[in-house]
CSV table of C-alpha atoms in Angstrom, one decimal:
chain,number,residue,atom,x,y,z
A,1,UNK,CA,0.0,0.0,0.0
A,2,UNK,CA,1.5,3.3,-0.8
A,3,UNK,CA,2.5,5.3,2.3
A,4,UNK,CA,-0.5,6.7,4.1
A,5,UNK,CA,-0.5,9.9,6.4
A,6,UNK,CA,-0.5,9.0,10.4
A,7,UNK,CA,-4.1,10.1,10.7
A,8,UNK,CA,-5.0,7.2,7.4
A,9,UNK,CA,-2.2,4.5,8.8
A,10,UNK,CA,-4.1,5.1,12.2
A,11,UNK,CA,-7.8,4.5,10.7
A,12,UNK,CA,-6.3,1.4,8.8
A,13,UNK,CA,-5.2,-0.2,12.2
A,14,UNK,CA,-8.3,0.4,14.2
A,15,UNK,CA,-10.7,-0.8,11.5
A,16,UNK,CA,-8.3,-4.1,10.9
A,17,UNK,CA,-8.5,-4.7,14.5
A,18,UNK,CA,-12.6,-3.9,14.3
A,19,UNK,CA,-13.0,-6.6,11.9
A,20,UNK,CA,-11.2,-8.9,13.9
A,21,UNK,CA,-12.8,-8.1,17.2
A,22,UNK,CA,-17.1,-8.0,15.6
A,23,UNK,CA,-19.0,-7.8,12.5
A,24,UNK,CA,-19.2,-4.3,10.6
A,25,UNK,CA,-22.5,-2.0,11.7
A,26,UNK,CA,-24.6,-0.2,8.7
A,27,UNK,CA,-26.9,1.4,10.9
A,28,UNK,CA,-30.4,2.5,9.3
A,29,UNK,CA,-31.5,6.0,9.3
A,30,UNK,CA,-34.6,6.8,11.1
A,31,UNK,CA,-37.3,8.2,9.6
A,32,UNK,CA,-40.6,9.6,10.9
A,33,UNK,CA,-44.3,9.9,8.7
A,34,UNK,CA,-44.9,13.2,8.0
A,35,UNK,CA,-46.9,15.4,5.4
A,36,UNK,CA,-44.8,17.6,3.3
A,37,UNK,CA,-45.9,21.0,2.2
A,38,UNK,CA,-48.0,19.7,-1.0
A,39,UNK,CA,-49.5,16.9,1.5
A,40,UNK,CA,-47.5,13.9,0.2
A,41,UNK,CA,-46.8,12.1,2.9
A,42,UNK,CA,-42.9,12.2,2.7
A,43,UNK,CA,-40.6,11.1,5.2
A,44,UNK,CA,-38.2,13.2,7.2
A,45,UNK,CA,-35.0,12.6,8.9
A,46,UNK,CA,-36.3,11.5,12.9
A,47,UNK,CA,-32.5,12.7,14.6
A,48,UNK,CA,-33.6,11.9,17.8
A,49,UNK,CA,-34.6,8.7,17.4
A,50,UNK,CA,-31.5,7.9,15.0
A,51,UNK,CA,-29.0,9.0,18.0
A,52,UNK,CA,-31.1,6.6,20.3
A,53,UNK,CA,-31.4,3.8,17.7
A,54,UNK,CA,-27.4,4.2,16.8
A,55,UNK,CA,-26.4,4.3,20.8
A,56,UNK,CA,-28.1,1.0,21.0
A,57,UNK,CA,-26.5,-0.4,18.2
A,58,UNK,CA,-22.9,0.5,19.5
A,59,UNK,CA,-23.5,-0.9,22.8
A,60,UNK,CA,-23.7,-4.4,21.3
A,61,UNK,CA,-19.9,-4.4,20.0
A,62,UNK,CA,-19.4,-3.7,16.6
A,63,UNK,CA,-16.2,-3.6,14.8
A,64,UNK,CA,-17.1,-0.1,13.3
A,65,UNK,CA,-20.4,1.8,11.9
A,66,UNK,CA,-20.7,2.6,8.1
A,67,UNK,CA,-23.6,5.4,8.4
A,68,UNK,CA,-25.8,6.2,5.3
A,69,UNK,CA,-24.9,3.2,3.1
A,70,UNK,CA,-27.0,1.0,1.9
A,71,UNK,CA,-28.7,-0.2,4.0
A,72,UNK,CA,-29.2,3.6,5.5
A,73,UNK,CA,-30.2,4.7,2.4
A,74,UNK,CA,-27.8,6.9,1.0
A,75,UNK,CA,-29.3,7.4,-2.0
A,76,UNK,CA,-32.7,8.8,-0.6
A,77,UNK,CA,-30.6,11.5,2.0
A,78,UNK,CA,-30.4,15.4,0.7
A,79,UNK,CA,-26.8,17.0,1.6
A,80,UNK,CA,-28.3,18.6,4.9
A,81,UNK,CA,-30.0,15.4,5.9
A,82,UNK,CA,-26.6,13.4,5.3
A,83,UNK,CA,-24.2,16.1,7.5
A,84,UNK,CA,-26.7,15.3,10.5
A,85,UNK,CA,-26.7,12.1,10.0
A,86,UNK,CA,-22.8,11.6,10.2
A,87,UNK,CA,-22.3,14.0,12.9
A,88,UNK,CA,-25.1,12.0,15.0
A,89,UNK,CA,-23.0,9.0,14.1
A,90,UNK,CA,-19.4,10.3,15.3
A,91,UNK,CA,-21.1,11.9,18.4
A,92,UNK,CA,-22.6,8.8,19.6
A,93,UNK,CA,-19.4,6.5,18.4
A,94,UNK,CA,-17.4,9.2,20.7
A,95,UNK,CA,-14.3,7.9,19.5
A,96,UNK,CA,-14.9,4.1,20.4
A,97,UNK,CA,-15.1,2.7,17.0
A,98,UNK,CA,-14.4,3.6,13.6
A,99,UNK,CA,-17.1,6.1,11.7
A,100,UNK,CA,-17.1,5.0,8.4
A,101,UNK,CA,-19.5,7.6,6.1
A,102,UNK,CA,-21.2,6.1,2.6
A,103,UNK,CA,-20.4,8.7,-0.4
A,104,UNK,CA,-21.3,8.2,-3.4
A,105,UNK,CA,-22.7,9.0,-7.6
A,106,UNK,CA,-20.3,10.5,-9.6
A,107,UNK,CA,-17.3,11.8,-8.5
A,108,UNK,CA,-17.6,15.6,-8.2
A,109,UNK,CA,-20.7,14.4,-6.2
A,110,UNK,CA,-19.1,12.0,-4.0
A,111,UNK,CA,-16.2,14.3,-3.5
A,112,UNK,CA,-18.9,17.0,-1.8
A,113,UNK,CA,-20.3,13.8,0.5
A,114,UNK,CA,-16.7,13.4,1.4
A,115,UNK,CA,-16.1,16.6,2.4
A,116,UNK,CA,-19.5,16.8,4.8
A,117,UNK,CA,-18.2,13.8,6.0
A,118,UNK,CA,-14.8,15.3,7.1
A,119,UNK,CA,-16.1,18.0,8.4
A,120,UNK,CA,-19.0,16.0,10.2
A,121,UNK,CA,-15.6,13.7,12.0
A,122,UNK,CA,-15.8,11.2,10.3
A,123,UNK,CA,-13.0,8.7,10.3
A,124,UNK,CA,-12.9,6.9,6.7
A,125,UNK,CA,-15.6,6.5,3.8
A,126,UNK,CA,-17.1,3.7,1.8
A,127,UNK,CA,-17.3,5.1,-2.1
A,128,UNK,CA,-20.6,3.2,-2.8
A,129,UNK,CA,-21.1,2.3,-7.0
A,130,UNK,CA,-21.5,5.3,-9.0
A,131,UNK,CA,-24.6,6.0,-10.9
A,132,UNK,CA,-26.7,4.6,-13.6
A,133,UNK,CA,-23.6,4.1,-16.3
A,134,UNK,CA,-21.0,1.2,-16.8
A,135,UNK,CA,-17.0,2.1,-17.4
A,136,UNK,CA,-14.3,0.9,-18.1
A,137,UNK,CA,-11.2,-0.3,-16.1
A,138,UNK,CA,-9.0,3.3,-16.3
A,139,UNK,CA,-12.6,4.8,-15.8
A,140,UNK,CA,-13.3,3.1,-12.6
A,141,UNK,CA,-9.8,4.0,-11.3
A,142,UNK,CA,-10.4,7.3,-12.0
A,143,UNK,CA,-13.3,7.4,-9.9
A,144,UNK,CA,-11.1,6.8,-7.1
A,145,UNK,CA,-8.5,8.8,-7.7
A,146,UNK,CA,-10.8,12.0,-8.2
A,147,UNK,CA,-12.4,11.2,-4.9
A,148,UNK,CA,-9.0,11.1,-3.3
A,149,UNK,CA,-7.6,13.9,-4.5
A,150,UNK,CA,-10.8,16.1,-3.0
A,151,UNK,CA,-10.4,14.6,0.4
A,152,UNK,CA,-8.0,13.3,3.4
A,153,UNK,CA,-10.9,11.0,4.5
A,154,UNK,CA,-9.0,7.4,3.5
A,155,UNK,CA,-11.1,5.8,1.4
A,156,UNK,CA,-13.0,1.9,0.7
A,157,UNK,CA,-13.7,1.1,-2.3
A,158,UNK,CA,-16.9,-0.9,-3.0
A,159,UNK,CA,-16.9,-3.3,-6.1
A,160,UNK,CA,-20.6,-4.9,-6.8
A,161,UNK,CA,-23.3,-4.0,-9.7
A,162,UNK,CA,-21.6,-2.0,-12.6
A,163,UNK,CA,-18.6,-1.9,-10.6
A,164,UNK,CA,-15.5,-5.0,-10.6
A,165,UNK,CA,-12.0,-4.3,-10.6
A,166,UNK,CA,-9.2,-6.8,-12.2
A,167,UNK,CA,-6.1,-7.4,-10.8
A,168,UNK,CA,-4.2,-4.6,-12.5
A,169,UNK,CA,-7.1,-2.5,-11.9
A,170,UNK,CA,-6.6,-3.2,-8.4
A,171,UNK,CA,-2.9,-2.6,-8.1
A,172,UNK,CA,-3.4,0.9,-9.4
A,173,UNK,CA,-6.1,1.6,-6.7
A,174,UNK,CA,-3.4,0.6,-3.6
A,175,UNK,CA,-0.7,3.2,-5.4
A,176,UNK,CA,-3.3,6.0,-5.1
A,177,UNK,CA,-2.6,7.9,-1.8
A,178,UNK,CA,-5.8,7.1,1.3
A,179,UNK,CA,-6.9,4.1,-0.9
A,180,UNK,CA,-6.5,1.4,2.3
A,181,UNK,CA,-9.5,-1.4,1.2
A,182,UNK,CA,-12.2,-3.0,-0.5
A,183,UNK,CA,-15.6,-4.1,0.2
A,184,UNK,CA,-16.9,-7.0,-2.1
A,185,UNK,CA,-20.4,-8.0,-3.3
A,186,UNK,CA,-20.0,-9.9,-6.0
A,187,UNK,CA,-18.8,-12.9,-4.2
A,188,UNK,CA,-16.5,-14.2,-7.1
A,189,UNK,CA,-14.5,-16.2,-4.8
A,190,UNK,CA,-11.8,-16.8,-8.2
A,191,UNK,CA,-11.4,-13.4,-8.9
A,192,UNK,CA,-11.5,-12.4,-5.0
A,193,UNK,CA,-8.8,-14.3,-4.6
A,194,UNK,CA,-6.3,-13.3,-7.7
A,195,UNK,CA,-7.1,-9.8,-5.8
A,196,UNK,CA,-6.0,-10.5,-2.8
A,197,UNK,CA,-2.8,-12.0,-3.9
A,198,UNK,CA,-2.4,-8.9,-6.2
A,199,UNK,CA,-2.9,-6.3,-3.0
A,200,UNK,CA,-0.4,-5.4,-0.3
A,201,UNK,CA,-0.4,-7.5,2.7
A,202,UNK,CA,-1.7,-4.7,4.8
A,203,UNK,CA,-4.9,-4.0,2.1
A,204,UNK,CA,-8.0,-4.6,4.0
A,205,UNK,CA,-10.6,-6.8,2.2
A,206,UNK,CA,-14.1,-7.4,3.6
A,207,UNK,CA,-17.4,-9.6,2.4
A,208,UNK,CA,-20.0,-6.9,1.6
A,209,UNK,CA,-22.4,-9.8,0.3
A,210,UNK,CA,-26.3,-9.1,0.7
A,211,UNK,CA,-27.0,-11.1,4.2
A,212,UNK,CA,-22.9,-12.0,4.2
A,213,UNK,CA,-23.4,-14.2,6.7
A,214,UNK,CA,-24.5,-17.0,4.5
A,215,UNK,CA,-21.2,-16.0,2.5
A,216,UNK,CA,-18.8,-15.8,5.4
A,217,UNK,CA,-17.2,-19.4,5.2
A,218,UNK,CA,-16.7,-19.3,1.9
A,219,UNK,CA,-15.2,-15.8,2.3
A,220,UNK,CA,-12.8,-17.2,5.4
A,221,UNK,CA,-11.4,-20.2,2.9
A,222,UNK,CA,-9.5,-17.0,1.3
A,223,UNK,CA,-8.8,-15.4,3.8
A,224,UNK,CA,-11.4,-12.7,4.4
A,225,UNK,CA,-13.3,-13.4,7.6
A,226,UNK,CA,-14.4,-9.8,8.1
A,227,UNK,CA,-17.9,-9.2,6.7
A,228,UNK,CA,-21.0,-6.3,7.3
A,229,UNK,CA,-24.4,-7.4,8.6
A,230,UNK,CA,-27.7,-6.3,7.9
A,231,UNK,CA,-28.7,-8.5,10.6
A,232,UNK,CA,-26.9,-6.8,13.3
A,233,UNK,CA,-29.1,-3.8,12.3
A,234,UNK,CA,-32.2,-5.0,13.8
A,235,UNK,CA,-31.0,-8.3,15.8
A,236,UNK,CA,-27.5,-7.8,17.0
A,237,UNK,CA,-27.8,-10.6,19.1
A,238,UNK,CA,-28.0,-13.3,16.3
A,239,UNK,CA,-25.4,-11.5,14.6
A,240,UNK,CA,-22.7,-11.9,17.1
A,241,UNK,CA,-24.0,-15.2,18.1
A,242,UNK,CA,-23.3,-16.0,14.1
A,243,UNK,CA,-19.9,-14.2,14.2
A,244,UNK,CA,-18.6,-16.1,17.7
A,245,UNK,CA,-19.7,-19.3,16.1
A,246,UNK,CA,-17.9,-18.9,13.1
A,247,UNK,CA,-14.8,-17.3,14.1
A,248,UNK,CA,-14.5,-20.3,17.3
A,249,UNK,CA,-15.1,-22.8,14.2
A,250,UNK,CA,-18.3,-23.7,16.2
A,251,UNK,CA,-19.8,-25.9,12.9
A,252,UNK,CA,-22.8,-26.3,14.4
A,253,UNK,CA,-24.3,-23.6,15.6
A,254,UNK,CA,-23.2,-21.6,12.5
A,255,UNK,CA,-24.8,-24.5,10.3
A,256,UNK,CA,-28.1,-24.5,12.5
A,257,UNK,CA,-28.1,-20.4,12.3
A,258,UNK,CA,-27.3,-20.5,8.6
A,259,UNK,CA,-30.4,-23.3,7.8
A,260,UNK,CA,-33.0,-22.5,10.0
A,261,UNK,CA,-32.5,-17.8,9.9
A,262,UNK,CA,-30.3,-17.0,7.4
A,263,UNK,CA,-31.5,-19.0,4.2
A,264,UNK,CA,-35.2,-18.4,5.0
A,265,UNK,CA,-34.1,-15.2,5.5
A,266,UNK,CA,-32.7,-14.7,1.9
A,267,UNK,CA,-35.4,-16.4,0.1
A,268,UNK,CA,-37.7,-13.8,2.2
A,269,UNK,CA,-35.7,-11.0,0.7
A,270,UNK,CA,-35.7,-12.2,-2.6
A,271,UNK,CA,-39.0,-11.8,-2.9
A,272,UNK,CA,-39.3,-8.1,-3.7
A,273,UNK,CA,-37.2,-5.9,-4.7
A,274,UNK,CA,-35.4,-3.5,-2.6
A,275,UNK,CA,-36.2,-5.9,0.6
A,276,UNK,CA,-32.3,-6.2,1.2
A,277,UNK,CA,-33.2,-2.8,3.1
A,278,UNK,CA,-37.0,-2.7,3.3
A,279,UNK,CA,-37.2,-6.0,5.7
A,280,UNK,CA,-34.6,-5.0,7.6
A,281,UNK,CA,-36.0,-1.6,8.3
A,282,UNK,CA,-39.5,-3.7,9.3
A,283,UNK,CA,-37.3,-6.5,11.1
A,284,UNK,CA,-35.9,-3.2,13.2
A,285,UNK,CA,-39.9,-1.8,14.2
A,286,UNK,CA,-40.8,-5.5,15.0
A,287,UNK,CA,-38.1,-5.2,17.6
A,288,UNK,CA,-39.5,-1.3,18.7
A,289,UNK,CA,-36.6,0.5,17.4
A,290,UNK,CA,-37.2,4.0,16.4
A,291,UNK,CA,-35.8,3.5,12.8
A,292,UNK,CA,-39.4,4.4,10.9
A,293,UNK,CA,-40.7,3.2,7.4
A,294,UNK,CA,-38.2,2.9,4.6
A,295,UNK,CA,-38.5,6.6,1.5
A,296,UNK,CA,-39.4,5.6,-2.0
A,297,UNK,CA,-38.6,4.2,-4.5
A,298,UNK,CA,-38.2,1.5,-1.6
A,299,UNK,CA,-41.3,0.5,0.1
A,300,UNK,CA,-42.5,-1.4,3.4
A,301,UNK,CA,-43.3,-5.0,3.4
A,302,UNK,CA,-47.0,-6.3,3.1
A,303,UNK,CA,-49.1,-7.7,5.4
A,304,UNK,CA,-47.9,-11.7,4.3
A,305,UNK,CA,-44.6,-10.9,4.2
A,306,UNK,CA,-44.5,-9.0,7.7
A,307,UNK,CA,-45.8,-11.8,9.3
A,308,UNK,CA,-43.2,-14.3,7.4
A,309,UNK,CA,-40.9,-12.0,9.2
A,310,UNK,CA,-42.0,-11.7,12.4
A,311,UNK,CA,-42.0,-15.8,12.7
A,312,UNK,CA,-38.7,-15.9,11.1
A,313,UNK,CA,-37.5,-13.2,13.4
A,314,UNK,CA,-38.8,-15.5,16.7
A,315,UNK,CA,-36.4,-18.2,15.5
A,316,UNK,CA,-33.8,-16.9,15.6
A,317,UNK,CA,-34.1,-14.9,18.2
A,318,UNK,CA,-35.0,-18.4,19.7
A,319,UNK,CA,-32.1,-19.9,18.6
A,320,UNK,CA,-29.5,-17.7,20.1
A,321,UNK,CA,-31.8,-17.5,23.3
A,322,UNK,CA,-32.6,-14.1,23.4
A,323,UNK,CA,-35.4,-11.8,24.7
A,324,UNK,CA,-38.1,-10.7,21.6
């Protein structure tokens, strides 16, 4: 990895040992019901009840918290909306974990997210996919390297969609000064692999598979055994019980957790699309966290569905023997 500053080779360290030590937060973002001026029943940004939901969230261990990614929709937060958001985040992590802030779209646009984020405190960001349009290799590169020349926040890059680096592809992305990792979601185990033999030794790598969980032992055969978790959004209790089990090499329980929660819990969320976030956010009010419904063009699960949930939600709750 090219040299980084103290403040980047500092970052690197603490989320190396955070992926070590528990699974990788994305916390939602809360939203309340409101109508808007015109009457249309939009959302807005509930800060209150984010702070309380993300103070809950950090209390149960994780390695680090990725704020407005995915799964806390990003892509439906205005500028203003975002900078609270990431400042709640780094004043409730107070310095106890890493605060890593989602940017995103096209460069010149993710460069502004990265500079709310740096002002906000944050420690590092994830540069989620860029919008709409495929590139090429030296295009994709690029995208990086604009970002990283707008910023000192060190910087993850996220392949999955449009987005896949090769090998040289990837060698030019460690070179590039506050480049220190890469989140995967394509789960191409053959070209994850000619990566990581390609990257610096201290390059972090971690399985950003949807529900990872059910991806984490193939992940761990190569060498990556750090992974984010949706689950650990609204049931951080199965989430570590997963993560304990499967970095003690406890077979079983990570076998009974993967066929009796996990799996049902995939073929739940393939079901519609956009549930990857959507049942999580309901998963989360099942549970009475203030986290709200999910903004369009997302949208809350139906009444069968809900209740698929809520019996899936039991067993595993069941399973690792904690309160519903």
């Amino acid at each position: 990895m090219t040299a980084l500053t103290a403040d980047a080779a500092t970052t690197a360290a603490r989320l190396r040992d955070g992926m070590a030590s528990g699974v990788l937060s994305f916390p939602l973002t809360s939203f309340t019901d409101t109508k808007g001026d015109q009457g249309d029943g939009a959302t807005a940004l509930d800060l209150p009840a984010f702070r309380d939901y993300l103070a809950a969230q950090i209390e149960t261990g994780p390695g680090a918290i990725f704020p407005a990614c995915g799964t806390g929709e990003f892509f439906s937060l205005d500028e203003d909306e975002y900078r609270e958001v990431i400042t709640a985040a780094v004043r409730e992590a107070d310095g106890r974990l890493p605060v890593v802030a989602g940017i995103g779209y096209g460069w010149a646009q993710a460069a502004r997210f990265a500079r709310i984020a740096e002002e906000a405190g944050a420690d590092a960001a994830l540069v989620l996919p860029h919008y709409l349009v495929k590139g090429p290799q030296s295009g994709l590169v690029e995208q990086i390297r604009q970002i990283a020349t707008r910023t000192r926040l060190p910087l993850i890059a996220y392949q999955r969609d449009q987005v896949t680096f090769t090998m040289d592809s990837l060698r030019e992305l460690t070179a590039i000064p506050g480049v220190i990792g890469l989140k995967d979601g394509h789960s191409d185990l053959d070209r994850l692999q000619r990566l990581k033999l390609a990257a610096p030794d201290d390059f972090l790598f971690f399985n950003g598979a949807a529900t990872a969980e059910v991806q984490a032992r193939p992940y761990a055969s190569i060498g990556i055994t750090a992974y984010s978790s949706a689950v650990h959004a609204f049931a951080p209790e199965i989430a570590n019980a997963f993560f304990t089990a499967q970095r003690d090499g406890d077979d079983a329980t990570v076998e009974r957790l993967l066929r009796d929660f996990y799996v049902p819990l995939v073929e739940l969320r393939d079901r519609v699309p956009g549930y990857a976030v959507s049942l999580v956010k309901a998963a989360a009010r099942l549970r009475g966290r203030p986290v709200g419904p999910v903004r369009a063009p997302l949208a809350d699960p139906g009444p069968d569905d809900l209740a698929d949930l809520e019996a899936l939600l039991t067993t595993g709750l069941d399973l690792v023997g904690a309160a519903r």
